[in-house]
Structures are given as structure tokens and as C-alpha cells.
């Protein structure tokens, strides 16, 4: 069985949002259209507490896109975004959320970020999504959404590592592309056996 995994199509990642990804809202209508062909639809929702450790505002002298060393590795810093219960954390108003059978929230632990739909950024704390998909007999995953070079890529890489068949529809993603991150993510996914389509 196949599932469409829609990554972080939230207001803060679209035009006018706190961490706007260029062209972010362009993917909404074609993602809605693809939902009708999917065996199952899963949405992820970036869901940070105020004062999250991935926010540059929590690190004196640091600006967004600079990095810090965390116990689990290097962390890119971001503007405050997708704070729990705020408008910015809501899904894009045109996303067809009614089709979702599962919504995975991530990034809710104050001290660790979570780009991937499967693991937090330590690569070992699970979100529970792999178990959910396996229990449902879903083996084939198509990834779309925001941002291509962070949450989409990390999710697809983990999916491949976990033994799922992973496809990224590049036409239904948009990238932040900080410091070559788009090309780097693409190369990592190709090496890992993720199918790049669209
Ligand atoms: C994301 C940076 C911070 C993403 C989430 O959805 O790609 N990027 N939080
Ligand atoms: Zn985030």
C-alpha cells in the first residue's frame, strides 16, 4: 500500500510567514489534487513550544541560518516559527486537511529539533510514524511539501534507511536553499536510493 506524506504545509512556511519558503503556497493546489490518488494521506506539522532551542532568539548573538553545536550535533538556527497554537503553525488555509488520516506533530521537545517525520534530529528518538505505517502495511511513500532541503529530505532519507520505498515529487516541494542546501539534499537523497520524480 502507498501513502502520500505531506510535510509541513503550514502558514509560517508560506509567503508572509515567519520562515517563508519561496513559492511555498504554489504546492498547495497540486498536493490537494494528488491526495485523491493516494492510498492514505499523512500530514506533518512542525509544532514548537515558545522558546524552542532551534530559534536563533534563544542564542545570544546568533542570527537565523547561523549554527550552534547541540548535544545531538550541529543545529541550524531559525526565526521563531510554528509555535504551538499560533496562526503560523496552522496548515495553509487551502490545504485539504480533511483527507488526512494521520497528523504527526514534531519539534515539540524544547531541547531538540525534529526535521524528519520519523526521528528527531538526534536520528534516534522516534516520532512513531514508522510503526504506524508498518502496522497499516504501508511500504511505499511519496513525499511532498516544505521545505525540500530540510524536512522533506530528512524524512525521505529516514524512510529509505527504514526500508520504505521513498519517492520525492520535486515539483511539489519548495526549498529554503541556504548555502547550497538544496543541491546537497538532492545528492544525499540520490545516494540513499530515494526516487526523485516530477
Ligand atoms: C523546517 C526549518 C525549521 C522544515 C522546519 O519544515 O523544513 N525547516 N523547521
Ligand atoms: Zn521548525
mmCIF file with all atom_site columns, C-alpha atoms and ligand atoms in Angstrom:
data_model
loop_
_atom_site.group_PDB
_atom_site.id
_atom_site.type_symbol
_atom_site.label_atom_id
_atom_site.label_alt_id
_atom_site.label_comp_id
_atom_site.label_asym_id
_atom_site.label_entity_id
_atom_site.label_seq_id
_atom_site.pdbx_PDB_ins_code
_atom_site.Cartn_x
_atom_site.Cartn_y
_atom_site.Cartn_z
_atom_site.occupancy
_atom_site.B_iso_or_equiv
_atom_site.pdbx_formal_charge
_atom_site.auth_seq_id
_atom_site.auth_comp_id
_atom_site.auth_asym_id
_atom_site.auth_atom_id
_atom_site.pdbx_PDB_model_num
ATOM   1   C  CA  . UNK A 1 1   ? 0.000  0.000  0.000   1.00 0.00 ? 1   UNK A CA  1
ATOM   2   C  CA  . UNK A 1 2   ? 1.072  3.553  -0.772  1.00 0.00 ? 2   UNK A CA  1
ATOM   3   C  CA  . UNK A 1 3   ? 0.847  6.774  1.252   1.00 0.00 ? 3   UNK A CA  1
ATOM   4   C  CA  . UNK A 1 4   ? 1.296  10.440 0.463   1.00 0.00 ? 4   UNK A CA  1
ATOM   5   C  CA  . UNK A 1 5   ? 3.287  12.173 3.205   1.00 0.00 ? 5   UNK A CA  1
ATOM   6   C  CA  . UNK A 1 6   ? 2.664  15.930 3.156   1.00 0.00 ? 6   UNK A CA  1
ATOM   7   C  CA  . UNK A 1 7   ? 5.438  17.721 5.008   1.00 0.00 ? 7   UNK A CA  1
ATOM   8   C  CA  . UNK A 1 8   ? 4.819  20.974 6.910   1.00 0.00 ? 8   UNK A CA  1
ATOM   9   C  CA  . UNK A 1 9   ? 2.484  22.836 4.532   1.00 0.00 ? 9   UNK A CA  1
ATOM   10  C  CA  . UNK A 1 10  ? 1.907  25.451 7.216   1.00 0.00 ? 10  UNK A CA  1
ATOM   11  C  CA  . UNK A 1 11  ? 1.361  29.187 7.155   1.00 0.00 ? 11  UNK A CA  1
ATOM   12  C  CA  . UNK A 1 12  ? 4.786  30.044 8.567   1.00 0.00 ? 12  UNK A CA  1
ATOM   13  C  CA  . UNK A 1 13  ? 6.487  28.270 5.648   1.00 0.00 ? 13  UNK A CA  1
ATOM   14  C  CA  . UNK A 1 14  ? 4.387  30.097 3.045   1.00 0.00 ? 14  UNK A CA  1
ATOM   15  C  CA  . UNK A 1 15  ? 4.523  33.684 1.769   1.00 0.00 ? 15  UNK A CA  1
ATOM   16  C  CA  . UNK A 1 16  ? 4.101  36.142 4.631   1.00 0.00 ? 16  UNK A CA  1
ATOM   17  C  CA  . UNK A 1 17  ? 5.045  33.526 7.249   1.00 0.00 ? 17  UNK A CA  1
ATOM   18  C  CA  . UNK A 1 18  ? 7.866  33.651 9.769   1.00 0.00 ? 18  UNK A CA  1
ATOM   19  C  CA  . UNK A 1 19  ? 10.076 31.222 7.813   1.00 0.00 ? 19  UNK A CA  1
ATOM   20  C  CA  . UNK A 1 20  ? 8.651  31.698 4.352   1.00 0.00 ? 20  UNK A CA  1
ATOM   21  C  CA  . UNK A 1 21  ? 9.925  29.263 1.736   1.00 0.00 ? 21  UNK A CA  1
ATOM   22  C  CA  . UNK A 1 22  ? 9.936  30.946 -1.715  1.00 0.00 ? 22  UNK A CA  1
ATOM   23  C  CA  . UNK A 1 23  ? 6.944  29.707 -3.701  1.00 0.00 ? 23  UNK A CA  1
ATOM   24  C  CA  . UNK A 1 24  ? 5.634  27.694 -0.759  1.00 0.00 ? 24  UNK A CA  1
ATOM   25  C  CA  . UNK A 1 25  ? 1.938  28.259 -1.427  1.00 0.00 ? 25  UNK A CA  1
ATOM   26  C  CA  . UNK A 1 26  ? 2.315  27.124 -5.052  1.00 0.00 ? 26  UNK A CA  1
ATOM   27  C  CA  . UNK A 1 27  ? 2.405  23.499 -3.959  1.00 0.00 ? 27  UNK A CA  1
ATOM   28  C  CA  . UNK A 1 28  ? -0.938 23.530 -2.145  1.00 0.00 ? 28  UNK A CA  1
ATOM   29  C  CA  . UNK A 1 29  ? -3.351 23.026 -5.060  1.00 0.00 ? 29  UNK A CA  1
ATOM   30  C  CA  . UNK A 1 30  ? -1.348 20.262 -6.797  1.00 0.00 ? 30  UNK A CA  1
ATOM   31  C  CA  . UNK A 1 31  ? -0.859 18.470 -3.463  1.00 0.00 ? 31  UNK A CA  1
ATOM   32  C  CA  . UNK A 1 32  ? -4.618 18.573 -2.891  1.00 0.00 ? 32  UNK A CA  1
ATOM   33  C  CA  . UNK A 1 33  ? -5.102 17.049 -6.344  1.00 0.00 ? 33  UNK A CA  1
ATOM   34  C  CA  . UNK A 1 34  ? -2.615 14.259 -5.620  1.00 0.00 ? 34  UNK A CA  1
ATOM   35  C  CA  . UNK A 1 35  ? -4.423 13.329 -2.402  1.00 0.00 ? 35  UNK A CA  1
ATOM   36  C  CA  . UNK A 1 36  ? -7.288 11.784 -4.359  1.00 0.00 ? 36  UNK A CA  1
ATOM   37  C  CA  . UNK A 1 37  ? -4.892 9.242  -5.916  1.00 0.00 ? 37  UNK A CA  1
ATOM   38  C  CA  . UNK A 1 38  ? -3.189 8.332  -2.630  1.00 0.00 ? 38  UNK A CA  1
ATOM   39  C  CA  . UNK A 1 39  ? -3.792 5.115  -0.715  1.00 0.00 ? 39  UNK A CA  1
ATOM   40  C  CA  . UNK A 1 40  ? -3.504 7.089  2.514   1.00 0.00 ? 40  UNK A CA  1
ATOM   41  C  CA  . UNK A 1 41  ? -2.659 10.673 3.419   1.00 0.00 ? 41  UNK A CA  1
ATOM   42  C  CA  . UNK A 1 42  ? -0.424 11.672 6.327   1.00 0.00 ? 42  UNK A CA  1
ATOM   43  C  CA  . UNK A 1 43  ? 0.345  15.279 7.242   1.00 0.00 ? 43  UNK A CA  1
ATOM   44  C  CA  . UNK A 1 44  ? 3.220  16.510 9.359   1.00 0.00 ? 44  UNK A CA  1
ATOM   45  C  CA  . UNK A 1 45  ? 3.037  19.690 11.403  1.00 0.00 ? 45  UNK A CA  1
ATOM   46  C  CA  . UNK A 1 46  ? 6.069  21.497 12.793  1.00 0.00 ? 46  UNK A CA  1
ATOM   47  C  CA  . UNK A 1 47  ? 4.961  22.215 16.370  1.00 0.00 ? 47  UNK A CA  1
ATOM   48  C  CA  . UNK A 1 48  ? 7.402  24.075 18.589  1.00 0.00 ? 48  UNK A CA  1
ATOM   49  C  CA  . UNK A 1 49  ? 6.943  25.381 22.125  1.00 0.00 ? 49  UNK A CA  1
ATOM   50  C  CA  . UNK A 1 50  ? 7.766  29.087 22.623  1.00 0.00 ? 50  UNK A CA  1
ATOM   51  C  CA  . UNK A 1 51  ? 11.474 29.474 23.272  1.00 0.00 ? 51  UNK A CA  1
ATOM   52  C  CA  . UNK A 1 52  ? 12.414 26.350 21.314  1.00 0.00 ? 52  UNK A CA  1
ATOM   53  C  CA  . UNK A 1 53  ? 16.170 25.700 21.171  1.00 0.00 ? 53  UNK A CA  1
ATOM   54  C  CA  . UNK A 1 54  ? 16.164 25.833 17.337  1.00 0.00 ? 54  UNK A CA  1
ATOM   55  C  CA  . UNK A 1 55  ? 15.171 29.512 17.476  1.00 0.00 ? 55  UNK A CA  1
ATOM   56  C  CA  . UNK A 1 56  ? 18.031 31.992 16.960  1.00 0.00 ? 56  UNK A CA  1
ATOM   57  C  CA  . UNK A 1 57  ? 16.283 34.216 19.519  1.00 0.00 ? 57  UNK A CA  1
ATOM   58  C  CA  . UNK A 1 58  ? 17.345 31.758 22.241  1.00 0.00 ? 58  UNK A CA  1
ATOM   59  C  CA  . UNK A 1 59  ? 21.071 32.012 21.458  1.00 0.00 ? 59  UNK A CA  1
ATOM   60  C  CA  . UNK A 1 60  ? 22.735 35.280 22.341  1.00 0.00 ? 60  UNK A CA  1
ATOM   61  C  CA  . UNK A 1 61  ? 24.431 36.980 19.414  1.00 0.00 ? 61  UNK A CA  1
ATOM   62  C  CA  . UNK A 1 62  ? 23.137 34.438 16.890  1.00 0.00 ? 62  UNK A CA  1
ATOM   63  C  CA  . UNK A 1 63  ? 21.069 35.151 13.793  1.00 0.00 ? 63  UNK A CA  1
ATOM   64  C  CA  . UNK A 1 64  ? 18.832 32.835 11.758  1.00 0.00 ? 64  UNK A CA  1
ATOM   65  C  CA  . UNK A 1 65  ? 20.778 30.445 9.474   1.00 0.00 ? 65  UNK A CA  1
ATOM   66  C  CA  . UNK A 1 66  ? 23.812 30.505 11.775  1.00 0.00 ? 66  UNK A CA  1
ATOM   67  C  CA  . UNK A 1 67  ? 24.548 27.237 13.549  1.00 0.00 ? 67  UNK A CA  1
ATOM   68  C  CA  . UNK A 1 68  ? 25.146 26.054 17.106  1.00 0.00 ? 68  UNK A CA  1
ATOM   69  C  CA  . UNK A 1 69  ? 26.533 22.809 18.476  1.00 0.00 ? 69  UNK A CA  1
ATOM   70  C  CA  . UNK A 1 70  ? 23.874 20.870 20.369  1.00 0.00 ? 70  UNK A CA  1
ATOM   71  C  CA  . UNK A 1 71  ? 24.431 17.588 22.259  1.00 0.00 ? 71  UNK A CA  1
ATOM   72  C  CA  . UNK A 1 72  ? 22.982 15.782 19.220  1.00 0.00 ? 72  UNK A CA  1
ATOM   73  C  CA  . UNK A 1 73  ? 25.075 17.618 16.609  1.00 0.00 ? 73  UNK A CA  1
ATOM   74  C  CA  . UNK A 1 74  ? 25.108 20.831 14.595  1.00 0.00 ? 74  UNK A CA  1
ATOM   75  C  CA  . UNK A 1 75  ? 21.805 22.691 14.549  1.00 0.00 ? 75  UNK A CA  1
ATOM   76  C  CA  . UNK A 1 76  ? 20.856 25.430 12.079  1.00 0.00 ? 76  UNK A CA  1
ATOM   77  C  CA  . UNK A 1 77  ? 19.060 28.295 13.825  1.00 0.00 ? 77  UNK A CA  1
ATOM   78  C  CA  . UNK A 1 78  ? 15.732 29.643 12.580  1.00 0.00 ? 78  UNK A CA  1
ATOM   79  C  CA  . UNK A 1 79  ? 13.449 32.576 13.195  1.00 0.00 ? 79  UNK A CA  1
ATOM   80  C  CA  . UNK A 1 80  ? 10.731 31.842 15.774  1.00 0.00 ? 80  UNK A CA  1
ATOM   81  C  CA  . UNK A 1 81  ? 8.208  29.771 13.769  1.00 0.00 ? 81  UNK A CA  1
ATOM   82  C  CA  . UNK A 1 82  ? 5.360  27.258 14.019  1.00 0.00 ? 82  UNK A CA  1
ATOM   83  C  CA  . UNK A 1 83  ? 4.750  27.907 17.683  1.00 0.00 ? 83  UNK A CA  1
ATOM   84  C  CA  . UNK A 1 84  ? 2.106  25.651 19.169  1.00 0.00 ? 84  UNK A CA  1
ATOM   85  C  CA  . UNK A 1 85  ? -1.365 27.143 18.942  1.00 0.00 ? 85  UNK A CA  1
ATOM   86  C  CA  . UNK A 1 86  ? -0.367 30.158 16.825  1.00 0.00 ? 86  UNK A CA  1
ATOM   87  C  CA  . UNK A 1 87  ? -1.747 31.037 13.383  1.00 0.00 ? 87  UNK A CA  1
ATOM   88  C  CA  . UNK A 1 88  ? 1.653  30.432 11.849  1.00 0.00 ? 88  UNK A CA  1
ATOM   89  C  CA  . UNK A 1 89  ? 1.555  26.798 12.953  1.00 0.00 ? 89  UNK A CA  1
ATOM   90  C  CA  . UNK A 1 90  ? -1.781 26.176 11.229  1.00 0.00 ? 90  UNK A CA  1
ATOM   91  C  CA  . UNK A 1 91  ? -1.865 24.374 7.918   1.00 0.00 ? 91  UNK A CA  1
ATOM   92  C  CA  . UNK A 1 92  ? -2.140 26.574 4.831   1.00 0.00 ? 92  UNK A CA  1
ATOM   93  C  CA  . UNK A 1 93  ? -5.805 27.595 4.678   1.00 0.00 ? 93  UNK A CA  1
ATOM   94  C  CA  . UNK A 1 94  ? -6.302 25.929 1.281   1.00 0.00 ? 94  UNK A CA  1
ATOM   95  C  CA  . UNK A 1 95  ? -4.687 22.596 2.155   1.00 0.00 ? 95  UNK A CA  1
ATOM   96  C  CA  . UNK A 1 96  ? -7.288 19.839 2.085   1.00 0.00 ? 96  UNK A CA  1
ATOM   97  C  CA  . UNK A 1 97  ? -6.653 18.619 5.625   1.00 0.00 ? 97  UNK A CA  1
ATOM   98  C  CA  . UNK A 1 98  ? -9.910 16.654 5.678   1.00 0.00 ? 98  UNK A CA  1
ATOM   99  C  CA  . UNK A 1 99  ? -8.175 13.963 3.619   1.00 0.00 ? 99  UNK A CA  1
ATOM   100 C  CA  . UNK A 1 100 ? -5.551 13.282 6.289   1.00 0.00 ? 100 UNK A CA  1
ATOM   101 C  CA  . UNK A 1 101 ? -5.852 10.020 8.205   1.00 0.00 ? 101 UNK A CA  1
ATOM   102 C  CA  . UNK A 1 102 ? -2.891 10.835 10.440  1.00 0.00 ? 102 UNK A CA  1
ATOM   103 C  CA  . UNK A 1 103 ? -1.250 14.083 11.545  1.00 0.00 ? 103 UNK A CA  1
ATOM   104 C  CA  . UNK A 1 104 ? 2.239  13.823 13.014  1.00 0.00 ? 104 UNK A CA  1
ATOM   105 C  CA  . UNK A 1 105 ? 3.405  16.754 15.141  1.00 0.00 ? 105 UNK A CA  1
ATOM   106 C  CA  . UNK A 1 106 ? 7.124  17.175 15.600  1.00 0.00 ? 106 UNK A CA  1
ATOM   107 C  CA  . UNK A 1 107 ? 9.622  19.506 17.218  1.00 0.00 ? 107 UNK A CA  1
ATOM   108 C  CA  . UNK A 1 108 ? 7.674  19.728 20.463  1.00 0.00 ? 108 UNK A CA  1
ATOM   109 C  CA  . UNK A 1 109 ? 10.587 18.891 22.778  1.00 0.00 ? 109 UNK A CA  1
ATOM   110 C  CA  . UNK A 1 110 ? 12.226 22.182 23.829  1.00 0.00 ? 110 UNK A CA  1
ATOM   111 C  CA  . UNK A 1 111 ? 15.807 20.936 23.593  1.00 0.00 ? 111 UNK A CA  1
ATOM   112 C  CA  . UNK A 1 112 ? 15.808 19.123 20.262  1.00 0.00 ? 112 UNK A CA  1
ATOM   113 C  CA  . UNK A 1 113 ? 14.656 19.931 16.756  1.00 0.00 ? 113 UNK A CA  1
ATOM   114 C  CA  . UNK A 1 114 ? 12.874 17.445 14.523  1.00 0.00 ? 114 UNK A CA  1
ATOM   115 C  CA  . UNK A 1 115 ? 13.075 17.902 10.768  1.00 0.00 ? 115 UNK A CA  1
ATOM   116 C  CA  . UNK A 1 116 ? 12.216 14.327 9.868   1.00 0.00 ? 116 UNK A CA  1
ATOM   117 C  CA  . UNK A 1 117 ? 8.750  12.847 10.131  1.00 0.00 ? 117 UNK A CA  1
ATOM   118 C  CA  . UNK A 1 118 ? 10.390 9.706  11.593  1.00 0.00 ? 118 UNK A CA  1
ATOM   119 C  CA  . UNK A 1 119 ? 13.122 10.791 14.019  1.00 0.00 ? 119 UNK A CA  1
ATOM   120 C  CA  . UNK A 1 120 ? 14.132 13.877 15.915  1.00 0.00 ? 120 UNK A CA  1
ATOM   121 C  CA  . UNK A 1 121 ? 17.441 15.464 14.926  1.00 0.00 ? 121 UNK A CA  1
ATOM   122 C  CA  . UNK A 1 122 ? 19.404 13.029 17.124  1.00 0.00 ? 122 UNK A CA  1
ATOM   123 C  CA  . UNK A 1 123 ? 18.390 10.430 14.471  1.00 0.00 ? 123 UNK A CA  1
ATOM   124 C  CA  . UNK A 1 124 ? 17.226 8.077  17.223  1.00 0.00 ? 124 UNK A CA  1
ATOM   125 C  CA  . UNK A 1 125 ? 14.179 9.449  19.061  1.00 0.00 ? 125 UNK A CA  1
ATOM   126 C  CA  . UNK A 1 126 ? 11.225 8.128  17.036  1.00 0.00 ? 126 UNK A CA  1
ATOM   127 C  CA  . UNK A 1 127 ? 8.052  10.070 16.279  1.00 0.00 ? 127 UNK A CA  1
ATOM   128 C  CA  . UNK A 1 128 ? 6.050  6.841  15.988  1.00 0.00 ? 128 UNK A CA  1
ATOM   129 C  CA  . UNK A 1 129 ? 5.304  7.239  12.268  1.00 0.00 ? 129 UNK A CA  1
ATOM   130 C  CA  . UNK A 1 130 ? 7.294  4.173  11.153  1.00 0.00 ? 130 UNK A CA  1
ATOM   131 C  CA  . UNK A 1 131 ? 5.305  1.933  13.477  1.00 0.00 ? 131 UNK A CA  1
ATOM   132 C  CA  . UNK A 1 132 ? 2.038  3.457  12.321  1.00 0.00 ? 132 UNK A CA  1
ATOM   133 C  CA  . UNK A 1 133 ? 2.853  2.889  8.655   1.00 0.00 ? 133 UNK A CA  1
ATOM   134 C  CA  . UNK A 1 134 ? 4.106  -0.667 9.218   1.00 0.00 ? 134 UNK A CA  1
ATOM   135 C  CA  . UNK A 1 135 ? 1.025  -1.622 11.195  1.00 0.00 ? 135 UNK A CA  1
ATOM   136 C  CA  . UNK A 1 136 ? -1.085 -0.443 8.291   1.00 0.00 ? 136 UNK A CA  1
ATOM   137 C  CA  . UNK A 1 137 ? 1.001  -2.356 5.750   1.00 0.00 ? 137 UNK A CA  1
ATOM   138 C  CA  . UNK A 1 138 ? 2.152  0.810  4.006   1.00 0.00 ? 138 UNK A CA  1
ATOM   139 C  CA  . UNK A 1 139 ? 5.530  0.338  2.307   1.00 0.00 ? 139 UNK A CA  1
ATOM   140 C  CA  . UNK A 1 140 ? 5.539  2.869  -0.477  1.00 0.00 ? 140 UNK A CA  1
ATOM   141 C  CA  . UNK A 1 141 ? 5.840  6.555  0.429   1.00 0.00 ? 141 UNK A CA  1
ATOM   142 C  CA  . UNK A 1 142 ? 5.578  9.688  -1.697  1.00 0.00 ? 142 UNK A CA  1
ATOM   143 C  CA  . UNK A 1 143 ? 6.876  12.882 -0.090  1.00 0.00 ? 143 UNK A CA  1
ATOM   144 C  CA  . UNK A 1 144 ? 5.770  16.424 -0.950  1.00 0.00 ? 144 UNK A CA  1
ATOM   145 C  CA  . UNK A 1 145 ? 5.795  19.766 0.859   1.00 0.00 ? 145 UNK A CA  1
ATOM   146 C  CA  . UNK A 1 146 ? 8.140  22.171 2.645   1.00 0.00 ? 146 UNK A CA  1
ATOM   147 C  CA  . UNK A 1 147 ? 10.991 22.576 2.823   1.00 0.00 ? 147 UNK A CA  1
ATOM   148 C  CA  . UNK A 1 148 ? 12.639 20.322 0.227   1.00 0.00 ? 148 UNK A CA  1
ATOM   149 C  CA  . UNK A 1 149 ? 16.145 20.667 1.657   1.00 0.00 ? 149 UNK A CA  1
ATOM   150 C  CA  . UNK A 1 150 ? 15.253 20.227 5.325   1.00 0.00 ? 150 UNK A CA  1
ATOM   151 C  CA  . UNK A 1 151 ? 12.109 18.459 6.483   1.00 0.00 ? 151 UNK A CA  1
ATOM   152 C  CA  . UNK A 1 152 ? 11.266 16.739 3.179   1.00 0.00 ? 152 UNK A CA  1
ATOM   153 C  CA  . UNK A 1 153 ? 14.823 15.498 2.576   1.00 0.00 ? 153 UNK A CA  1
ATOM   154 C  CA  . UNK A 1 154 ? 15.397 14.340 6.152   1.00 0.00 ? 154 UNK A CA  1
ATOM   155 C  CA  . UNK A 1 155 ? 12.068 12.484 6.083   1.00 0.00 ? 155 UNK A CA  1
ATOM   156 C  CA  . UNK A 1 156 ? 12.772 10.770 2.772   1.00 0.00 ? 156 UNK A CA  1
ATOM   157 C  CA  . UNK A 1 157 ? 16.306 9.807  3.860   1.00 0.00 ? 157 UNK A CA  1
ATOM   158 C  CA  . UNK A 1 158 ? 14.980 8.256  7.069   1.00 0.00 ? 158 UNK A CA  1
ATOM   159 C  CA  . UNK A 1 159 ? 12.245 6.460  5.138   1.00 0.00 ? 159 UNK A CA  1
ATOM   160 C  CA  . UNK A 1 160 ? 14.813 4.867  2.839   1.00 0.00 ? 160 UNK A CA  1
ATOM   161 C  CA  . UNK A 1 161 ? 17.001 3.930  5.809   1.00 0.00 ? 161 UNK A CA  1
ATOM   162 C  CA  . UNK A 1 162 ? 13.996 2.306  7.487   1.00 0.00 ? 162 UNK A CA  1
ATOM   163 C  CA  . UNK A 1 163 ? 13.317 0.180  4.401   1.00 0.00 ? 163 UNK A CA  1
ATOM   164 C  CA  . UNK A 1 164 ? 10.338 2.029  2.909   1.00 0.00 ? 164 UNK A CA  1
ATOM   165 C  CA  . UNK A 1 165 ? 10.245 2.777  -0.817  1.00 0.00 ? 165 UNK A CA  1
ATOM   166 C  CA  . UNK A 1 166 ? 10.641 6.549  -0.890  1.00 0.00 ? 166 UNK A CA  1
ATOM   167 C  CA  . UNK A 1 167 ? 9.821  8.933  -3.724  1.00 0.00 ? 167 UNK A CA  1
ATOM   168 C  CA  . UNK A 1 168 ? 10.081 12.730 -3.570  1.00 0.00 ? 168 UNK A CA  1
ATOM   169 C  CA  . UNK A 1 169 ? 7.927  14.665 -6.022  1.00 0.00 ? 169 UNK A CA  1
ATOM   170 C  CA  . UNK A 1 170 ? 10.315 17.571 -6.547  1.00 0.00 ? 170 UNK A CA  1
ATOM   171 C  CA  . UNK A 1 171 ? 7.694  19.582 -8.417  1.00 0.00 ? 171 UNK A CA  1
ATOM   172 C  CA  . UNK A 1 172 ? 5.516  19.538 -5.293  1.00 0.00 ? 172 UNK A CA  1
ATOM   173 C  CA  . UNK A 1 173 ? 8.246  20.794 -2.946  1.00 0.00 ? 173 UNK A CA  1
ATOM   174 C  CA  . UNK A 1 174 ? 9.954  24.161 -2.475  1.00 0.00 ? 174 UNK A CA  1
ATOM   175 C  CA  . UNK A 1 175 ? 13.391 24.726 -0.937  1.00 0.00 ? 175 UNK A CA  1
ATOM   176 C  CA  . UNK A 1 176 ? 14.896 27.192 1.537   1.00 0.00 ? 176 UNK A CA  1
ATOM   177 C  CA  . UNK A 1 177 ? 18.244 26.732 -0.306  1.00 0.00 ? 177 UNK A CA  1
ATOM   178 C  CA  . UNK A 1 178 ? 20.536 28.254 2.302   1.00 0.00 ? 178 UNK A CA  1
ATOM   179 C  CA  . UNK A 1 179 ? 24.217 27.873 1.481   1.00 0.00 ? 179 UNK A CA  1
ATOM   180 C  CA  . UNK A 1 180 ? 23.811 25.162 -1.157  1.00 0.00 ? 180 UNK A CA  1
ATOM   181 C  CA  . UNK A 1 181 ? 21.459 23.108 0.980   1.00 0.00 ? 181 UNK A CA  1
ATOM   182 C  CA  . UNK A 1 182 ? 19.191 22.239 -1.951  1.00 0.00 ? 182 UNK A CA  1
ATOM   183 C  CA  . UNK A 1 183 ? 21.898 20.608 -4.095  1.00 0.00 ? 183 UNK A CA  1
ATOM   184 C  CA  . UNK A 1 184 ? 23.369 18.875 -1.035  1.00 0.00 ? 184 UNK A CA  1
ATOM   185 C  CA  . UNK A 1 185 ? 19.995 17.420 -0.064  1.00 0.00 ? 185 UNK A CA  1
ATOM   186 C  CA  . UNK A 1 186 ? 19.400 16.247 -3.630  1.00 0.00 ? 186 UNK A CA  1
ATOM   187 C  CA  . UNK A 1 187 ? 22.764 14.455 -3.766  1.00 0.00 ? 187 UNK A CA  1
ATOM   188 C  CA  . UNK A 1 188 ? 22.200 12.784 -0.389  1.00 0.00 ? 188 UNK A CA  1
ATOM   189 C  CA  . UNK A 1 189 ? 18.790 11.529 -1.474  1.00 0.00 ? 189 UNK A CA  1
ATOM   190 C  CA  . UNK A 1 190 ? 20.149 10.164 -4.759  1.00 0.00 ? 190 UNK A CA  1
ATOM   191 C  CA  . UNK A 1 191 ? 22.915 8.321  -2.901  1.00 0.00 ? 191 UNK A CA  1
ATOM   192 C  CA  . UNK A 1 192 ? 20.406 6.856  -0.455  1.00 0.00 ? 192 UNK A CA  1
ATOM   193 C  CA  . UNK A 1 193 ? 18.195 5.400  -3.174  1.00 0.00 ? 193 UNK A CA  1
ATOM   194 C  CA  . UNK A 1 194 ? 15.345 7.885  -2.854  1.00 0.00 ? 194 UNK A CA  1
ATOM   195 C  CA  . UNK A 1 195 ? 13.499 8.215  -6.172  1.00 0.00 ? 195 UNK A CA  1
ATOM   196 C  CA  . UNK A 1 196 ? 13.355 11.821 -7.328  1.00 0.00 ? 196 UNK A CA  1
ATOM   197 C  CA  . UNK A 1 197 ? 10.367 12.447 -9.560  1.00 0.00 ? 197 UNK A CA  1
ATOM   198 C  CA  . UNK A 1 198 ? 8.404  15.321 -11.064 1.00 0.00 ? 198 UNK A CA  1
HETATM 199 C  C1  . LIG B 2 .   ? 11.643 23.216 8.661   1.00 0.00 ? 1   LIG B C1  1
HETATM 200 C  C2  . LIG B 2 .   ? 13.354 24.534 9.389   1.00 0.00 ? 1   LIG B C2  1
HETATM 201 C  C3  . LIG B 2 .   ? 12.839 24.544 10.661  1.00 0.00 ? 1   LIG B C3  1
HETATM 202 C  C4  . LIG B 2 .   ? 11.004 22.493 7.507   1.00 0.00 ? 1   LIG B C4  1
HETATM 203 C  C5  . LIG B 2 .   ? 11.113 23.186 9.930   1.00 0.00 ? 1   LIG B C5  1
HETATM 204 O  O1  . LIG B 2 .   ? 9.790  22.216 7.568   1.00 0.00 ? 1   LIG B O1  1
HETATM 205 O  O2  . LIG B 2 .   ? 11.720 22.215 6.530   1.00 0.00 ? 1   LIG B O2  1
HETATM 206 N  N1  . LIG B 2 .   ? 12.774 23.878 8.399   1.00 0.00 ? 1   LIG B N1  1
HETATM 207 N  N2  . LIG B 2 .   ? 11.716 23.863 10.922  1.00 0.00 ? 1   LIG B N2  1
HETATM 208 ZN ZN1 . LIG B 2 .   ? 10.844 24.059 12.849  1.00 0.00 ? 2   LIG B ZN1 1
#
